[in-house]
Short mmCIF file of C-alpha atoms in Angstrom, two decimals:
data_model
loop_
_atom_site.label_atom_id
_atom_site.label_comp_id
_atom_site.label_asym_id
_atom_site.label_seq_id
_atom_site.Cartn_x
_atom_site.Cartn_y
_atom_site.Cartn_z
CA UNK A 1 -3.28 -52.43 78.27
CA UNK A 2 -6.23 -51.69 76.52
CA UNK A 3 -8.33 -50.08 79.40
CA UNK A 4 -10.68 -53.24 79.59
CA UNK A 5 -10.13 -55.97 81.88
CA UNK A 6 -11.75 -59.43 81.92
CA UNK A 7 -11.67 -62.09 84.71
CA UNK A 8 -11.20 -64.86 84.74
CA UNK A 9 -9.04 -65.70 82.01
CA UNK A 10 -9.73 -69.03 81.88
CA UNK A 11 -12.79 -71.14 83.13
CA UNK A 12 -13.70 -74.77 82.92
CA UNK A 13 -17.13 -75.65 84.25
CA UNK A 14 -19.60 -78.45 84.08
CA UNK A 15 -23.10 -78.25 82.14
CA UNK A 16 -24.83 -77.80 85.43
CA UNK A 17 -22.40 -75.40 86.88
CA UNK A 18 -23.43 -71.42 87.35
CA UNK A 19 -20.47 -68.83 87.03
CA UNK A 20 -20.06 -65.46 85.95
CA UNK A 21 -17.78 -63.64 83.61
CA UNK A 22 -16.69 -60.01 84.67
CA UNK A 23 -15.72 -57.00 82.75
CA UNK A 24 -14.48 -53.75 83.74
CA UNK A 25 -13.61 -50.73 81.73
CA UNK A 26 -11.39 -47.77 82.95
CA UNK A 27 -11.87 -45.44 79.78
CA UNK A 28 -14.94 -43.63 80.77
CA UNK A 29 -17.04 -45.08 78.12
CA UNK A 30 -20.99 -45.42 77.94
CA UNK A 31 -21.37 -48.50 76.03
CA UNK A 32 -20.46 -52.02 76.66
CA UNK A 33 -20.41 -55.20 74.81
CA UNK A 34 -20.32 -58.91 74.94
CA UNK A 35 -19.12 -60.95 71.76
CA UNK A 36 -18.60 -64.74 71.22
CA UNK A 37 -15.63 -65.72 69.35
CA UNK A 38 -15.62 -69.45 68.37
CA UNK A 39 -13.08 -71.18 66.39
CA UNK A 40 -13.34 -70.45 62.48
CA UNK A 41 -16.58 -68.28 62.89
CA UNK A 42 -16.94 -64.65 62.69
CA UNK A 43 -17.26 -62.74 65.86
CA UNK A 44 -20.73 -62.87 67.13
CA UNK A 45 -22.30 -60.04 68.84
CA UNK A 46 -24.41 -61.22 71.90
CA UNK A 47 -25.51 -58.06 73.63
CA UNK A 48 -24.92 -54.17 73.78
CA UNK A 49 -25.47 -51.93 76.79
CA UNK A 50 -25.62 -48.32 76.70
CA UNK A 51 -25.47 -46.55 80.23
CA UNK A 52 -26.55 -49.85 82.19
CA UNK A 53 -29.43 -50.15 79.79
CA UNK A 54 -29.70 -53.29 77.34
CA UNK A 55 -30.05 -51.97 74.00
CA UNK A 56 -29.72 -55.39 72.09
CA UNK A 57 -29.95 -58.91 72.69
CA UNK A 58 -28.95 -60.52 69.59
CA UNK A 59 -31.01 -63.87 69.96
CA UNK A 60 -28.89 -65.23 72.46
CA UNK A 61 -30.26 -68.26 74.54
CA UNK A 62 -31.44 -67.42 78.07
CA UNK A 63 -28.77 -69.75 79.74
CA UNK A 64 -26.68 -66.36 79.07
CA UNK A 65 -27.82 -63.57 81.13
CA UNK A 66 -26.01 -60.16 81.31
CA UNK A 67 -25.91 -57.65 83.81
CA UNK A 68 -24.82 -54.13 83.58
CA UNK A 69 -24.82 -52.32 87.24
CA UNK A 70 -23.01 -49.30 86.01
CA UNK A 71 -21.59 -47.92 83.02
CA UNK A 72 -17.93 -49.43 84.17
CA UNK A 73 -19.05 -52.95 84.82
CA UNK A 74 -20.64 -55.74 82.82
CA UNK A 75 -21.32 -59.39 83.74
CA UNK A 76 -22.33 -62.26 82.03
CA UNK A 77 -24.02 -65.06 84.12
CA UNK A 78 -23.83 -68.53 82.90
CA UNK A 79 -25.95 -71.52 83.84
CA UNK A 80 -26.61 -74.78 82.34
CA UNK A 81 -24.52 -74.52 79.50
CA UNK A 82 -24.02 -76.71 76.43
CA UNK A 83 -20.54 -77.88 74.79
CA UNK A 84 -21.05 -75.90 72.15
CA UNK A 85 -20.85 -72.74 74.14
CA UNK A 86 -17.17 -73.29 74.72
CA UNK A 87 -15.40 -70.56 73.07
CA UNK A 88 -13.57 -67.12 73.81
CA UNK A 89 -16.25 -64.41 75.26
CA UNK A 90 -14.92 -60.85 74.53
CA UNK A 91 -15.78 -57.62 76.26
CA UNK A 92 -15.55 -54.35 74.57
CA UNK A 93 -16.25 -50.96 75.24
CA UNK A 94 -17.04 -47.57 73.16
CA UNK A 95 -17.73 -44.19 73.92
CA UNK A 96 -21.11 -44.76 73.19
CA UNK A 97 -23.42 -47.17 71.30
CA UNK A 98 -23.41 -45.29 67.97
CA UNK A 99 -21.69 -47.75 65.68
CA UNK A 100 -19.05 -45.19 64.29
CA UNK A 101 -17.34 -45.40 67.62
CA UNK A 102 -14.17 -47.49 67.57
CA UNK A 103 -14.71 -50.47 70.29
CA UNK A 104 -12.01 -51.47 72.74
CA UNK A 105 -11.57 -54.91 73.47
CA UNK A 106 -10.57 -57.04 76.66
CA UNK A 107 -8.21 -60.22 76.58
CA UNK A 108 -11.48 -62.21 76.84
CA UNK A 109 -12.23 -65.43 79.01
CA UNK A 110 -11.56 -68.66 77.65
CA UNK A 111 -14.56 -70.83 78.53
CA UNK A 112 -14.63 -74.72 78.36
CA UNK A 113 -17.71 -76.66 78.97
CA UNK A 114 -17.23 -80.20 80.07
CA UNK B 1 -23.05 -60.71 50.17
CA UNK B 2 -23.99 -60.36 53.52
CA UNK B 3 -20.43 -61.25 54.90
CA UNK B 4 -17.45 -58.87 55.53
CA UNK B 5 -15.02 -61.15 53.47
CA UNK B 6 -11.24 -61.95 54.17
CA UNK B 7 -8.68 -64.57 52.74
CA UNK B 8 -7.89 -66.81 55.49
CA UNK B 9 -4.18 -66.97 55.45
CA UNK B 10 -1.24 -65.08 54.40
CA UNK B 11 2.38 -65.95 54.78
CA UNK B 12 5.36 -63.59 54.12
CA UNK B 13 9.09 -63.44 54.92
CA UNK B 14 10.10 -61.06 57.67
CA UNK B 15 11.30 -57.79 55.94
CA UNK B 16 8.66 -58.06 53.18
CA UNK B 17 5.47 -56.04 53.01
CA UNK B 18 2.22 -57.73 53.68
CA UNK B 19 -0.96 -56.83 51.95
CA UNK B 20 -4.47 -58.05 53.82
CA UNK B 21 -7.41 -57.46 52.03
CA UNK B 22 -11.20 -57.13 52.99
CA UNK B 23 -14.56 -56.63 51.18
CA UNK B 24 -17.09 -55.14 53.02
CA UNK B 25 -20.75 -54.66 52.46
CA UNK B 26 -22.39 -51.63 53.06
CA UNK B 27 -21.53 -48.68 51.01
CA UNK B 28 -22.83 -46.34 53.51
CA UNK B 29 -20.52 -47.67 56.24
CA UNK B 30 -18.82 -44.29 57.41
CA UNK B 31 -15.63 -45.96 59.25
CA UNK B 32 -13.57 -48.97 58.52
CA UNK B 33 -11.42 -50.54 61.23
CA UNK B 34 -8.38 -52.95 61.35
CA UNK B 35 -7.82 -54.85 64.50
CA UNK B 36 -5.09 -57.30 65.59
CA UNK B 37 -5.45 -60.41 67.47
CA UNK B 38 -2.48 -61.99 68.96
CA UNK B 39 -2.59 -65.65 70.51
CA UNK B 40 -4.33 -65.68 73.95
CA UNK B 41 -5.71 -61.97 73.48
CA UNK B 42 -8.31 -59.90 72.66
CA UNK B 43 -8.62 -57.50 69.44
CA UNK B 44 -6.55 -54.62 69.47
CA UNK B 45 -7.44 -51.83 67.42
CA UNK B 46 -4.70 -50.67 64.93
CA UNK B 47 -6.14 -48.14 62.65
CA UNK B 48 -9.28 -47.01 61.16
CA UNK B 49 -10.14 -44.93 57.98
CA UNK B 50 -13.07 -42.39 57.53
CA UNK B 51 -15.14 -43.31 54.36
CA UNK B 52 -14.52 -39.96 52.68
CA UNK B 53 -10.54 -40.82 52.66
CA UNK B 54 -8.65 -43.17 50.10
CA UNK B 55 -5.71 -43.84 52.11
CA UNK B 56 -4.58 -43.49 55.68
CA UNK B 57 -0.95 -44.04 56.81
CA UNK B 58 0.55 -44.57 60.30
CA UNK B 59 3.92 -45.57 60.57
CA UNK B 60 4.39 -48.92 58.90
CA UNK B 61 0.81 -49.35 58.23
CA UNK B 62 -1.17 -48.14 55.36
CA UNK B 63 -4.68 -48.38 54.79
CA UNK B 64 -6.47 -48.10 51.28
CA UNK B 65 -9.94 -47.54 50.70
CA UNK B 66 -11.63 -48.30 47.34
CA UNK B 67 -15.46 -47.33 48.03
CA UNK B 68 -16.67 -48.14 44.59
CA UNK B 69 -15.51 -51.68 44.70
CA UNK B 70 -16.10 -51.74 48.56
CA UNK B 71 -12.78 -53.11 49.20
CA UNK B 72 -10.32 -52.38 52.06
CA UNK B 73 -6.55 -52.91 52.36
CA UNK B 74 -3.89 -53.26 55.02
CA UNK B 75 -0.41 -52.80 54.10
CA UNK B 76 2.43 -53.63 56.69
CA UNK B 77 5.90 -52.35 55.62
CA UNK B 78 8.98 -54.25 56.94
CA UNK B 79 6.96 -57.27 58.19
CA UNK B 80 8.33 -58.34 61.48
CA UNK B 81 7.82 -61.75 63.28
CA UNK B 82 5.87 -59.81 66.03
CA UNK B 83 3.27 -58.82 63.52
CA UNK B 84 2.35 -62.53 63.30
CA UNK B 85 -1.43 -62.52 64.41
CA UNK B 86 -4.93 -62.54 63.06
CA UNK B 87 -6.08 -59.40 61.46
CA UNK B 88 -9.76 -58.45 61.51
CA UNK B 89 -11.47 -55.85 59.44
CA UNK B 90 -14.73 -54.41 60.49
CA UNK B 91 -17.38 -51.98 59.24
CA UNK B 92 -20.23 -50.09 60.73
CA UNK B 93 -23.02 -51.28 58.86
CA UNK B 94 -25.86 -49.10 58.69
CA UNK B 95 -28.98 -50.24 61.34
CA UNK B 96 -26.67 -52.31 63.43
CA UNK B 97 -25.35 -51.15 66.97
CA UNK B 98 -22.08 -52.60 66.93
CA UNK B 99 -19.17 -53.22 64.45
CA UNK B 100 -19.54 -56.22 61.91
CA UNK B 101 -16.35 -57.98 61.63
CA UNK B 102 -14.71 -60.36 58.95
CA UNK B 103 -13.67 -63.70 59.82
CA UNK B 104 -10.07 -62.76 60.17
CA UNK B 105 -6.91 -63.53 58.04
CA UNK B 106 -4.04 -65.26 60.11
CA UNK B 107 -0.75 -63.81 59.19
CA UNK B 108 2.27 -65.81 59.32
CA UNK B 109 5.82 -64.04 59.16
CA UNK B 110 8.62 -66.53 58.39
CA UNK B 111 12.29 -65.44 59.65
#
C-alpha cells in the first residue's frame, strides 16, 4: 500500500472511445504527476500539478487531458487515442513539486488501445 | 550524455550479492533515488541518498555514490527470489520539475 491508488487497473478501449483514468493520494501531498511507461523506454513525464495548478505539460498530445480538482485527486481524460498510446500510465505524488522530494507511485493503469 | 544510464539485465543466484549500477548526468543533483518495480505494480521507493554522502546502508541495501564519476550503485546483500524486479535509479536534475529516471535494470534471481 503506497498511499496512491489508481483506477482502473486495466483498460481496453477503441480509438474512438472516451475514458478517464483516476488517481487518488492519501498522503497529504501537494504535487501530483502523470507518467507514461512504455516497453523498453524510460519513464516519460507527462504532467505535473501543484496545488491543483498545472505547472508542467511535457509536450503531450491534446488527446490526453489532465484534470486536478483538488490536491488529492488527479484524472487523465482520454479521447481519440492511437495504438502507440498503449502503455502503463503511472500516477505519483510528492510533498511539493520541488524535485528534491521523493515521489510515491500508484500501481498504474495498463491501457490497451485496439 | 543526456540519459541516466543503467545496464538492462542482471542475473544472480539466491544468497549472492547483487550490484546494480547507474550513471547519472547532473553533478548538481542533490538527491539520487532507487526504485523497485515488481510485475504488474508501480514503482516503490527503496532508498535515496543525499549528494553529500558517499554511502548509505539500510538493512540489506547499500547505496554507494561517487560524485566525481557521477556513478551510483545499489548493492543487495543475500539476494532473495522476492528481489526479482526492475530497479530504476533517478536523479533530481536541475531545472526539471520531476525526477529523471533511468531505463531500469531487470534483476533475475535464480534459486
